[in-house]
């Protein structure tokens, strides 16, 4: 009787492990695709910005993606070809260029 319980418990553990690993892979792979399915071109006033995220094109997505998180928490994908978005991109790139690179020193 205990051999049947052991076998059933072992089978359950194997199935649980296989299923949970599959769920993890699905979540992980969803990050390897475009974040923006559609983009908005309407101007968003800078006073509403909480943050701006630039995601360069790469193997995950062929498009440059610009995501503005507004103060309400909503994430809005904006069209990077719009003039007002191009200004935001230029501003971010210039501010990053002015920052000094962090170097690690040996102790």
PDB file of N, CA and C in Angstrom:
ATOM      1  N   UNK A   1       0.822  -1.192   0.000  1.00  0.00           N
ATOM      2  CA  UNK A   1       0.000   0.000   0.000  1.00  0.00           C
ATOM      3  C   UNK A   1       0.867   1.259   0.000  1.00  0.00           C
ATOM      4  N   UNK A   2       1.942   1.258   0.813  1.00  0.00           N
ATOM      5  CA  UNK A   2       2.778   2.448   0.875  1.00  0.00           C
ATOM      6  C   UNK A   2       3.545   2.652  -0.432  1.00  0.00           C
ATOM      7  N   UNK A   3       3.803   1.604  -1.172  1.00  0.00           N
ATOM      8  CA  UNK A   3       4.469   1.738  -2.468  1.00  0.00           C
ATOM      9  C   UNK A   3       3.570   2.472  -3.457  1.00  0.00           C
ATOM     10  N   UNK A   4       2.261   2.213  -3.397  1.00  0.00           N
ATOM     11  CA  UNK A   4       1.316   2.911  -4.277  1.00  0.00           C
ATOM     12  C   UNK A   4       1.243   4.389  -3.909  1.00  0.00           C
ATOM     13  N   UNK A   5       1.230   4.688  -2.617  1.00  0.00           N
ATOM     14  CA  UNK A   5       1.189   6.090  -2.169  1.00  0.00           C
ATOM     15  C   UNK A   5       2.472   6.802  -2.591  1.00  0.00           C
ATOM     16  N   UNK A   6       3.609   6.128  -2.416  1.00  0.00           N
ATOM     17  CA  UNK A   6       4.882   6.710  -2.828  1.00  0.00           C
ATOM     18  C   UNK A   6       4.895   6.979  -4.330  1.00  0.00           C
ATOM     19  N   UNK A   7       4.434   6.022  -5.122  1.00  0.00           N
ATOM     20  CA  UNK A   7       4.411   6.175  -6.578  1.00  0.00           C
ATOM     21  C   UNK A   7       3.483   7.311  -6.989  1.00  0.00           C
ATOM     22  N   UNK A   8       2.326   7.400  -6.334  1.00  0.00           N
ATOM     23  CA  UNK A   8       1.375   8.467  -6.659  1.00  0.00           C
ATOM     24  C   UNK A   8       1.947   9.831  -6.286  1.00  0.00           C
ATOM     25  N   UNK A   9       2.577   9.922  -5.127  1.00  0.00           N
ATOM     26  CA  UNK A   9       3.189  11.182  -4.688  1.00  0.00           C
ATOM     27  C   UNK A   9       4.323  11.574  -5.627  1.00  0.00           C
ATOM     28  N   UNK A  10       5.135  10.615  -6.004  1.00  0.00           N
ATOM     29  CA  UNK A  10       6.246  10.872  -6.913  1.00  0.00           C
ATOM     30  C   UNK A  10       5.740  11.360  -8.272  1.00  0.00           C
ATOM     31  N   UNK A  11       4.701  10.709  -8.792  1.00  0.00           N
ATOM     32  CA  UNK A  11       4.116  11.112 -10.078  1.00  0.00           C
ATOM     33  C   UNK A  11       3.548  12.523  -9.988  1.00  0.00           C
ATOM     34  N   UNK A  12       2.882  12.831  -8.875  1.00  0.00           N
ATOM     35  CA  UNK A  12       2.328  14.178  -8.683  1.00  0.00           C
ATOM     36  C   UNK A  12       3.445  15.219  -8.681  1.00  0.00           C
ATOM     37  N   UNK A  13       4.532  14.928  -7.971  1.00  0.00           N
ATOM     38  CA  UNK A  13       5.660  15.866  -7.916  1.00  0.00           C
ATOM     39  C   UNK A  13       6.275  16.084  -9.297  1.00  0.00           C
ATOM     40  N   UNK A  14       6.398  15.023 -10.070  1.00  0.00           N
ATOM     41  CA  UNK A  14       6.936  15.161 -11.426  1.00  0.00           C
ATOM     42  C   UNK A  14       6.035  16.026 -12.299  1.00  0.00           C
ATOM     43  N   UNK A  15       4.733  15.773 -12.242  1.00  0.00           N
ATOM     44  CA  UNK A  15       3.793  16.569 -13.031  1.00  0.00           C
ATOM     45  C   UNK A  15       3.797  18.025 -12.593  1.00  0.00           C
ATOM     46  N   UNK A  16       3.835  18.253 -11.298  1.00  0.00           N
ATOM     47  CA  UNK A  16       3.849  19.620 -10.775  1.00  0.00           C
ATOM     48  C   UNK A  16       5.095  20.362 -11.245  1.00  0.00           C
ATOM     49  N   UNK A  17       6.239  19.689 -11.169  1.00  0.00           N
ATOM     50  CA  UNK A  17       7.491  20.303 -11.605  1.00  0.00           C
ATOM     51  C   UNK A  17       7.452  20.616 -13.102  1.00  0.00           C
ATOM     52  N   UNK A  18       6.974  19.695 -13.889  1.00  0.00           N
ATOM     53  CA  UNK A  18       6.900  19.907 -15.336  1.00  0.00           C
ATOM     54  C   UNK A  18       5.962  21.052 -15.667  1.00  0.00           C
ATOM     55  N   UNK A  19       4.820  21.117 -15.002  1.00  0.00           N
ATOM     56  CA  UNK A  19       3.853  22.175 -15.275  1.00  0.00           C
ATOM     57  C   UNK A  19       4.378  23.531 -14.845  1.00  0.00           C
ATOM     58  N   UNK A  20       4.956  23.616 -13.656  1.00  0.00           N
ATOM     59  CA  UNK A  20       5.437  24.911 -13.172  1.00  0.00           C
ATOM     60  C   UNK A  20       6.597  25.409 -14.018  1.00  0.00           C
ATOM     61  N   UNK A  21       7.448  24.530 -14.507  1.00  0.00           N
ATOM     62  CA  UNK A  21       8.545  24.924 -15.391  1.00  0.00           C
ATOM     63  C   UNK A  21       7.995  25.459 -16.706  1.00  0.00           C
ATOM     64  N   UNK A  22       6.951  24.853 -17.231  1.00  0.00           N
ATOM     65  CA  UNK A  22       6.330  25.318 -18.466  1.00  0.00           C
ATOM     66  C   UNK A  22       5.713  26.688 -18.313  1.00  0.00           C
ATOM     67  N   UNK A  23       5.077  26.949 -17.196  1.00  0.00           N
ATOM     68  CA  UNK A  23       4.487  28.264 -16.942  1.00  0.00           C
ATOM     69  C   UNK A  23       5.579  29.307 -16.868  1.00  0.00           C
ATOM     70  N   UNK A  24       6.679  28.996 -16.204  1.00  0.00           N
ATOM     71  CA  UNK A  24       7.787  29.932 -16.103  1.00  0.00           C
ATOM     72  C   UNK A  24       8.334  30.272 -17.485  1.00  0.00           C
ATOM     73  N   UNK A  25       8.484  29.277 -18.336  1.00  0.00           N
ATOM     74  CA  UNK A  25       9.014  29.523 -19.678  1.00  0.00           C
ATOM     75  C   UNK A  25       8.071  30.395 -20.489  1.00  0.00           C
ATOM     76  N   UNK A  26       6.774  30.236 -20.312  1.00  0.00           N
ATOM     77  CA  UNK A  26       5.818  31.071 -21.034  1.00  0.00           C
ATOM     78  C   UNK A  26       5.954  32.520 -20.589  1.00  0.00           C
ATOM     79  N   UNK A  27       6.032  32.758 -19.292  1.00  0.00           N
ATOM     80  CA  UNK A  27       6.180  34.122 -18.793  1.00  0.00           C
ATOM     81  C   UNK A  27       7.488  34.728 -19.264  1.00  0.00           C
ATOM     82  N   UNK A  28       8.549  33.947 -19.224  1.00  0.00           N
ATOM     83  CA  UNK A  28       9.857  34.430 -19.634  1.00  0.00           C
ATOM     84  C   UNK A  28       9.870  34.769 -21.119  1.00  0.00           C
ATOM     85  N   UNK A  29       9.261  33.944 -21.944  1.00  0.00           N
ATOM     86  CA  UNK A  29       9.296  34.175 -23.382  1.00  0.00           C
ATOM     87  C   UNK A  29       8.423  35.353 -23.796  1.00  0.00           C
ATOM     88  N   UNK A  30       7.433  35.721 -22.997  1.00  0.00           N
ATOM     89  CA  UNK A  30       6.579  36.851 -23.363  1.00  0.00           C
ATOM     90  C   UNK A  30       7.345  38.165 -23.311  1.00  0.00           C
ATOM     91  N   UNK A  31       8.461  38.210 -22.573  1.00  0.00           N
ATOM     92  CA  UNK A  31       9.278  39.415 -22.530  1.00  0.00           C
ATOM     93  C   UNK A  31      10.126  39.545 -23.790  1.00  0.00           C
ATOM     94  N   UNK A  32      10.211  38.498 -24.585  1.00  0.00           N
ATOM     95  CA  UNK A  32      11.037  38.508 -25.781  1.00  0.00           C
ATOM     96  C   UNK A  32      10.220  38.806 -27.028  1.00  0.00           C
ATOM     97  N   UNK A  33       9.350  39.790 -26.917  1.00  0.00           N
ATOM     98  CA  UNK A  33       8.559  40.212 -28.069  1.00  0.00           C
ATOM     99  C   UNK A  33       8.307  41.707 -27.945  1.00  0.00           C
ATOM    100  N   UNK A  34       7.707  42.293 -28.954  1.00  0.00           N
ATOM    101  CA  UNK A  34       7.405  43.721 -28.908  1.00  0.00           C
ATOM    102  C   UNK A  34       6.469  44.023 -27.738  1.00  0.00           C
ATOM    103  N   UNK A  35       6.745  45.115 -27.054  1.00  0.00           N
ATOM    104  CA  UNK A  35       5.894  45.537 -25.946  1.00  0.00           C
ATOM    105  C   UNK A  35       4.707  46.348 -26.457  1.00  0.00           C
ATOM    106  N   UNK A  36       4.873  47.002 -27.598  1.00  0.00           N
ATOM    107  CA  UNK A  36       3.837  47.877 -28.144  1.00  0.00           C
ATOM    108  C   UNK A  36       3.161  47.209 -29.342  1.00  0.00           C
ATOM    109  N   UNK A  37       1.916  46.843 -29.174  1.00  0.00           N
ATOM    110  CA  UNK A  37       1.159  46.275 -30.291  1.00  0.00           C
ATOM    111  C   UNK A  37       0.588  47.385 -31.160  1.00  0.00           C
ATOM    112  N   UNK A  38       0.219  48.496 -30.535  1.00  0.00           N
ATOM    113  CA  UNK A  38      -0.241  49.685 -31.257  1.00  0.00           C
ATOM    114  C   UNK A  38       0.442  50.899 -30.647  1.00  0.00           C
ATOM    115  N   UNK A  39       0.530  51.972 -31.430  1.00  0.00           N
ATOM    116  CA  UNK A  39       1.121  53.206 -30.916  1.00  0.00           C
ATOM    117  C   UNK A  39       0.140  54.348 -31.084  1.00  0.00           C
ATOM    118  N   UNK A  40       0.294  55.344 -30.216  1.00  0.00           N
ATOM    119  CA  UNK A  40      -0.550  56.532 -30.264  1.00  0.00           C
ATOM    120  C   UNK A  40       0.292  57.703 -30.746  1.00  0.00           C
ATOM    121  N   UNK A  41      -0.302  58.550 -31.556  1.00  0.00           N
ATOM    122  CA  UNK A  41       0.435  59.694 -32.077  1.00  0.00           C
ATOM    123  C   UNK A  41      -0.001  61.004 -31.437  1.00  0.00           C
ATOM    124  N   UNK A  42      -1.097  60.996 -30.687  1.00  0.00           N
ATOM    125  CA  UNK A  42      -1.592  62.220 -30.056  1.00  0.00           C
ATOM    126  C   UNK A  42      -0.596  62.708 -29.007  1.00  0.00           C
ATOM    127  N   UNK A  43      -0.384  64.020 -28.984  1.00  0.00           N
ATOM    128  CA  UNK A  43       0.564  64.640 -28.059  1.00  0.00           C
ATOM    129  C   UNK A  43       0.143  64.405 -26.609  1.00  0.00           C
ATOM    130  N   UNK A  44       1.112  64.067 -25.783  1.00  0.00           N
ATOM    131  CA  UNK A  44       0.891  63.915 -24.343  1.00  0.00           C
ATOM    132  C   UNK A  44       1.733  64.987 -23.656  1.00  0.00           C
ATOM    133  N   UNK A  45       1.105  65.888 -22.894  1.00  0.00           N
ATOM    134  CA  UNK A  45       1.864  66.963 -22.242  1.00  0.00           C
ATOM    135  C   UNK A  45       2.894  66.414 -21.246  1.00  0.00           C
ATOM    136  N   UNK A  46       4.106  66.960 -21.253  1.00  0.00           N
ATOM    137  CA  UNK A  46       5.167  66.475 -20.362  1.00  0.00           C
ATOM    138  C   UNK A  46       4.805  66.521 -18.877  1.00  0.00           C
ATOM    139  N   UNK A  47       3.921  67.401 -18.476  1.00  0.00           N
ATOM    140  CA  UNK A  47       3.546  67.484 -17.058  1.00  0.00           C
ATOM    141  C   UNK A  47       2.845  66.210 -16.579  1.00  0.00           C
ATOM    142  N   UNK A  48       2.360  65.394 -17.528  1.00  0.00           N
ATOM    143  CA  UNK A  48       1.684  64.147 -17.174  1.00  0.00           C
ATOM    144  C   UNK A  48       2.640  62.961 -17.080  1.00  0.00           C
ATOM    145  N   UNK A  49       3.897  63.131 -17.515  1.00  0.00           N
ATOM    146  CA  UNK A  49       4.845  62.018 -17.555  1.00  0.00           C
ATOM    147  C   UNK A  49       5.278  61.623 -16.146  1.00  0.00           C
ATOM    148  N   UNK A  50       5.261  60.348 -15.908  1.00  0.00           N
ATOM    149  CA  UNK A  50       5.897  59.792 -14.711  1.00  0.00           C
ATOM    150  C   UNK A  50       7.269  59.262 -15.106  1.00  0.00           C
ATOM    151  N   UNK A  51       7.333  58.576 -16.269  1.00  0.00           N
ATOM    152  CA  UNK A  51       8.611  58.093 -16.792  1.00  0.00           C
ATOM    153  C   UNK A  51       8.488  57.851 -18.290  1.00  0.00           C
ATOM    154  N   UNK A  52       9.644  57.821 -18.940  1.00  0.00           N
ATOM    155  CA  UNK A  52       9.715  57.525 -20.373  1.00  0.00           C
ATOM    156  C   UNK A  52      10.725  56.398 -20.544  1.00  0.00           C
ATOM    157  N   UNK A  53      10.333  55.386 -21.286  1.00  0.00           N
ATOM    158  CA  UNK A  53      11.187  54.218 -21.488  1.00  0.00           C
ATOM    159  C   UNK A  53      11.460  54.047 -22.977  1.00  0.00           C
ATOM    160  N   UNK A  54      12.735  53.956 -23.326  1.00  0.00           N
ATOM    161  CA  UNK A  54      13.142  53.684 -24.704  1.00  0.00           C
ATOM    162  C   UNK A  54      13.597  52.235 -24.778  1.00  0.00           C
ATOM    163  N   UNK A  55      13.011  51.483 -25.696  1.00  0.00           N
ATOM    164  CA  UNK A  55      13.420  50.096 -25.908  1.00  0.00           C
ATOM    165  C   UNK A  55      13.931  50.012 -27.341  1.00  0.00           C
ATOM    166  N   UNK A  56      15.257  49.884 -27.509  1.00  0.00           N
ATOM    167  CA  UNK A  56      15.802  49.844 -28.868  1.00  0.00           C
ATOM    168  C   UNK A  56      15.379  48.580 -29.609  1.00  0.00           C
ATOM    169  N   UNK A  57      15.432  48.662 -30.925  1.00  0.00           N
ATOM    170  CA  UNK A  57      15.111  47.478 -31.728  1.00  0.00           C
ATOM    171  C   UNK A  57      16.171  46.416 -31.478  1.00  0.00           C
ATOM    172  N   UNK A  58      15.779  45.187 -31.680  1.00  0.00           N
ATOM    173  CA  UNK A  58      16.697  44.077 -31.446  1.00  0.00           C
ATOM    174  C   UNK A  58      16.050  42.776 -31.863  1.00  0.00           C
ATOM    175  N   UNK A  59      16.590  41.662 -31.402  1.00  0.00           N
ATOM    176  CA  UNK A  59      16.032  40.365 -31.797  1.00  0.00           C
ATOM    177  C   UNK A  59      14.613  40.142 -31.279  1.00  0.00           C
ATOM    178  N   UNK A  60      14.251  40.845 -30.201  1.00  0.00           N
ATOM    179  CA  UNK A  60      12.910  40.696 -29.635  1.00  0.00           C
ATOM    180  C   UNK A  60      11.861  41.450 -30.433  1.00  0.00           C
ATOM    181  N   UNK A  61      12.276  42.540 -31.090  1.00  0.00           N
ATOM    182  CA  UNK A  61      11.333  43.390 -31.826  1.00  0.00           C
ATOM    183  C   UNK A  61      12.115  44.248 -32.808  1.00  0.00           C
ATOM    184  N   UNK A  62      11.599  44.394 -34.024  1.00  0.00           N
ATOM    185  CA  UNK A  62      12.320  45.167 -35.046  1.00  0.00           C
ATOM    186  C   UNK A  62      12.128  46.669 -34.886  1.00  0.00           C
ATOM    187  N   UNK A  63      11.204  47.089 -34.021  1.00  0.00           N
ATOM    188  CA  UNK A  63      10.867  48.503 -33.881  1.00  0.00           C
ATOM    189  C   UNK A  63      11.513  49.128 -32.652  1.00  0.00           C
ATOM    190  N   UNK A  64      11.870  50.414 -32.778  1.00  0.00           N
ATOM    191  CA  UNK A  64      12.195  51.211 -31.603  1.00  0.00           C
ATOM    192  C   UNK A  64      10.878  51.461 -30.885  1.00  0.00           C
ATOM    193  N   UNK A  65      10.833  51.197 -29.591  1.00  0.00           N
ATOM    194  CA  UNK A  65       9.597  51.393 -28.840  1.00  0.00           C
ATOM    195  C   UNK A  65       9.800  52.481 -27.795  1.00  0.00           C
ATOM    196  N   UNK A  66       8.834  53.389 -27.720  1.00  0.00           N
ATOM    197  CA  UNK A  66       8.849  54.459 -26.732  1.00  0.00           C
ATOM    198  C   UNK A  66       7.582  54.310 -25.903  1.00  0.00           C
ATOM    199  N   UNK A  67       7.768  54.087 -24.604  1.00  0.00           N
ATOM    200  CA  UNK A  67       6.633  53.882 -23.710  1.00  0.00           C
ATOM    201  C   UNK A  67       6.657  54.978 -22.658  1.00  0.00           C
ATOM    202  N   UNK A  68       5.572  55.746 -22.604  1.00  0.00           N
ATOM    203  CA  UNK A  68       5.434  56.797 -21.605  1.00  0.00           C
ATOM    204  C   UNK A  68       4.492  56.288 -20.526  1.00  0.00           C
ATOM    205  N   UNK A  69       4.968  56.316 -19.293  1.00  0.00           N
ATOM    206  CA  UNK A  69       4.099  56.003 -18.161  1.00  0.00           C
ATOM    207  C   UNK A  69       3.618  57.340 -17.624  1.00  0.00           C
ATOM    208  N   UNK A  70       2.306  57.526 -17.622  1.00  0.00           N
ATOM    209  CA  UNK A  70       1.763  58.785 -17.125  1.00  0.00           C
ATOM    210  C   UNK A  70       1.484  58.655 -15.630  1.00  0.00           C
ATOM    211  N   UNK A  71       1.243  59.784 -14.986  1.00  0.00           N
ATOM    212  CA  UNK A  71       1.129  59.817 -13.532  1.00  0.00           C
ATOM    213  C   UNK A  71       0.015  58.940 -12.990  1.00  0.00           C
ATOM    214  N   UNK A  72      -0.986  58.648 -13.796  1.00  0.00           N
ATOM    215  CA  UNK A  72      -2.066  57.764 -13.345  1.00  0.00           C
ATOM    216  C   UNK A  72      -1.620  56.303 -13.331  1.00  0.00           C
ATOM    217  N   UNK A  73      -0.424  56.021 -13.896  1.00  0.00           N
ATOM    218  CA  UNK A  73       0.096  54.659 -13.935  1.00  0.00           C
ATOM    219  C   UNK A  73      -0.114  53.973 -15.271  1.00  0.00           C
ATOM    220  N   UNK A  74      -0.878  54.584 -16.152  1.00  0.00           N
ATOM    221  CA  UNK A  74      -1.136  53.993 -17.469  1.00  0.00           C
ATOM    222  C   UNK A  74       0.119  54.082 -18.329  1.00  0.00           C
ATOM    223  N   UNK A  75       0.418  52.998 -19.028  1.00  0.00           N
ATOM    224  CA  UNK A  75       1.554  52.961 -19.954  1.00  0.00           C
ATOM    225  C   UNK A  75       1.024  53.168 -21.366  1.00  0.00           C
ATOM    226  N   UNK A  76       1.608  54.143 -22.072  1.00  0.00           N
ATOM    227  CA  UNK A  76       1.157  54.484 -23.417  1.00  0.00           C
ATOM    228  C   UNK A  76       2.331  54.338 -24.380  1.00  0.00           C
ATOM    229  N   UNK A  77       2.147  53.507 -25.389  1.00  0.00           N
ATOM    230  CA  UNK A  77       3.147  53.377 -26.450  1.00  0.00           C
ATOM    231  C   UNK A  77       2.903  54.491 -27.454  1.00  0.00           C
ATOM    232  N   UNK A  78       3.950  55.262 -27.733  1.00  0.00           N
ATOM    233  CA  UNK A  78       3.806  56.382 -28.660  1.00  0.00           C
ATOM    234  C   UNK A  78       4.627  56.118 -29.915  1.00  0.00           C
ATOM    235  N   UNK A  79       4.209  56.744 -30.998  1.00  0.00           N
ATOM    236  CA  UNK A  79       4.832  56.558 -32.306  1.00  0.00           C
ATOM    237  C   UNK A  79       6.164  57.307 -32.355  1.00  0.00           C
ATOM    238  N   UNK A  80       7.291  56.599 -32.464  1.00  0.00           N
ATOM    239  CA  UNK A  80       8.590  57.270 -32.457  1.00  0.00           C
ATOM    240  C   UNK A  80       8.846  58.152 -33.675  1.00  0.00           C
ATOM    241  N   UNK A  81       8.022  58.056 -34.711  1.00  0.00           N
ATOM    242  CA  UNK A  81       8.225  58.901 -35.892  1.00  0.00           C
ATOM    243  C   UNK A  81       7.548  60.266 -35.752  1.00  0.00           C
ATOM    244  N   UNK A  82       6.751  60.457 -34.718  1.00  0.00           N
ATOM    245  CA  UNK A  82       6.115  61.754 -34.490  1.00  0.00           C
ATOM    246  C   UNK A  82       7.167  62.768 -34.034  1.00  0.00           C
ATOM    247  N   UNK A  83       7.019  63.998 -34.486  1.00  0.00           N
ATOM    248  CA  UNK A  83       8.012  65.038 -34.191  1.00  0.00           C
ATOM    249  C   UNK A  83       8.190  65.246 -32.686  1.00  0.00           C
ATOM    250  N   UNK A  84       7.088  65.269 -31.929  1.00  0.00           N
ATOM    251  CA  UNK A  84       7.192  65.520 -30.488  1.00  0.00           C
ATOM    252  C   UNK A  84       7.871  64.356 -29.770  1.00  0.00           C
ATOM    253  N   UNK A  85       7.708  63.147 -30.292  1.00  0.00           N
ATOM    254  CA  UNK A  85       8.368  61.978 -29.698  1.00  0.00           C
ATOM    255  C   UNK A  85       9.851  61.994 -30.065  1.00  0.00           C
ATOM    256  N   UNK A  86      10.177  62.417 -31.281  1.00  0.00           N
ATOM    257  CA  UNK A  86      11.580  62.529 -31.688  1.00  0.00           C
ATOM    258  C   UNK A  86      12.327  63.489 -30.774  1.00  0.00           C
ATOM    259  N   UNK A  87      11.671  64.572 -30.354  1.00  0.00           N
ATOM    260  CA  UNK A  87      12.298  65.533 -29.432  1.00  0.00           C
ATOM    261  C   UNK A  87      12.567  64.884 -28.071  1.00  0.00           C
ATOM    262  N   UNK A  88      11.638  64.076 -27.610  1.00  0.00           N
ATOM    263  CA  UNK A  88      11.825  63.376 -26.334  1.00  0.00           C
ATOM    264  C   UNK A  88      13.019  62.427 -26.436  1.00  0.00           C
ATOM    265  N   UNK A  89      13.079  61.671 -27.528  1.00  0.00           N
ATOM    266  CA  UNK A  89      14.181  60.720 -27.727  1.00  0.00           C
ATOM    267  C   UNK A  89      15.513  61.465 -27.753  1.00  0.00           C
ATOM    268  N   UNK A  90      15.564  62.564 -28.496  1.00  0.00           N
ATOM    269  CA  UNK A  90      16.790  63.356 -28.595  1.00  0.00           C
ATOM    270  C   UNK A  90      17.207  63.871 -27.222  1.00  0.00           C
ATOM    271  N   UNK A  91      16.246  64.351 -26.455  1.00  0.00           N
ATOM    272  CA  UNK A  91      16.535  64.865 -25.117  1.00  0.00           C
ATOM    273  C   UNK A  91      17.092  63.775 -24.206  1.00  0.00           C
ATOM    274  N   UNK A  92      16.497  62.595 -24.252  1.00  0.00           N
ATOM    275  CA  UNK A  92      16.967  61.484 -23.417  1.00  0.00           C
ATOM    276  C   UNK A  92      18.370  61.061 -23.829  1.00  0.00           C
ATOM    277  N   UNK A  93      18.605  60.944 -25.130  1.00  0.00           N
ATOM    278  CA  UNK A  93      19.923  60.523 -25.605  1.00  0.00           C
ATOM    279  C   UNK A  93      20.995  61.547 -25.257  1.00  0.00           C
ATOM    280  N   UNK A  94      20.663  62.835 -25.352  1.00  0.00           N
ATOM    281  CA  UNK A  94      21.628  63.877 -24.994  1.00  0.00           C
ATOM    282  C   UNK A  94      21.926  63.867 -23.500  1.00  0.00           C
ATOM    283  N   UNK A  95      20.906  63.665 -22.679  1.00  0.00           N
ATOM    284  CA  UNK A  95      21.148  63.641 -21.231  1.00  0.00           C
ATOM    285  C   UNK A  95      21.976  62.424 -20.841  1.00  0.00           C
ATOM    286  N   UNK A  96      21.786  61.301 -21.527  1.00  0.00           N
ATOM    287  CA  UNK A  96      22.603  60.115 -21.257  1.00  0.00           C
ATOM    288  C   UNK A  96      24.037  60.309 -21.733  1.00  0.00           C
ATOM    289  N   UNK A  97      24.209  61.075 -22.814  1.00  0.00           N
ATOM    290  CA  UNK A  97      25.541  61.316 -23.348  1.00  0.00           C
ATOM    291  C   UNK A  97      26.341  62.211 -22.398  1.00  0.00           C
ATOM    292  N   UNK A  98      25.664  63.130 -21.705  1.00  0.00           N
ATOM    293  CA  UNK A  98      26.333  64.051 -20.796  1.00  0.00           C
ATOM    294  C   UNK A  98      26.727  63.399 -19.477  1.00  0.00           C
ATOM    295  N   UNK A  99      26.109  62.280 -19.126  1.00  0.00           N
ATOM    296  CA  UNK A  99      26.466  61.583 -17.894  1.00  0.00           C
ATOM    297  C   UNK A  99      27.807  60.899 -18.080  1.00  0.00           C
ATOM    298  N   UNK A 100      28.627  60.947 -17.022  1.00  0.00           N
ATOM    299  CA  UNK A 100      29.919  60.279 -17.090  1.00  0.00           C
ATOM    300  C   UNK A 100      29.727  58.790 -16.861  1.00  0.00           C
ATOM    301  N   UNK A 101      30.445  57.974 -17.606  1.00  0.00           N
ATOM    302  CA  UNK A 101      30.312  56.530 -17.396  1.00  0.00           C
ATOM    303  C   UNK A 101      30.859  56.129 -16.030  1.00  0.00           C
ATOM    304  N   UNK A 102      30.220  55.159 -15.436  1.00  0.00           N
ATOM    305  CA  UNK A 102      30.656  54.649 -14.142  1.00  0.00           C
ATOM    306  C   UNK A 102      31.739  53.610 -14.386  1.00  0.00           C
ATOM    307  N   UNK A 103      32.856  53.772 -13.705  1.00  0.00           N
ATOM    308  CA  UNK A 103      33.934  52.803 -13.857  1.00  0.00           C
ATOM    309  C   UNK A 103      34.164  52.102 -12.537  1.00  0.00           C
ATOM    310  N   UNK A 104      34.551  50.858 -12.627  1.00  0.00           N
ATOM    311  CA  UNK A 104      34.821  50.071 -11.430  1.00  0.00           C
ATOM    312  C   UNK A 104      36.313  50.109 -11.163  1.00  0.00           C
ATOM    313  N   UNK A 105      36.671  50.381  -9.913  1.00  0.00           N
ATOM    314  CA  UNK A 105      38.086  50.421  -9.567  1.00  0.00           C
ATOM    315  C   UNK A 105      38.468  49.146  -8.846  1.00  0.00           C
ATOM    316  N   UNK A 106      39.706  48.717  -9.066  1.00  0.00           N
ATOM    317  CA  UNK A 106      40.214  47.533  -8.369  1.00  0.00           C
ATOM    318  C   UNK A 106      40.632  47.929  -6.965  1.00  0.00           C
ATOM    319  N   UNK A 107      40.400  47.047  -6.032  1.00  0.00           N
ATOM    320  CA  UNK A 107      40.763  47.345  -4.636  1.00  0.00           C
ATOM    321  C   UNK A 107      42.046  46.689  -4.270  1.00  0.00           C
TER     322      UNK A 107
END
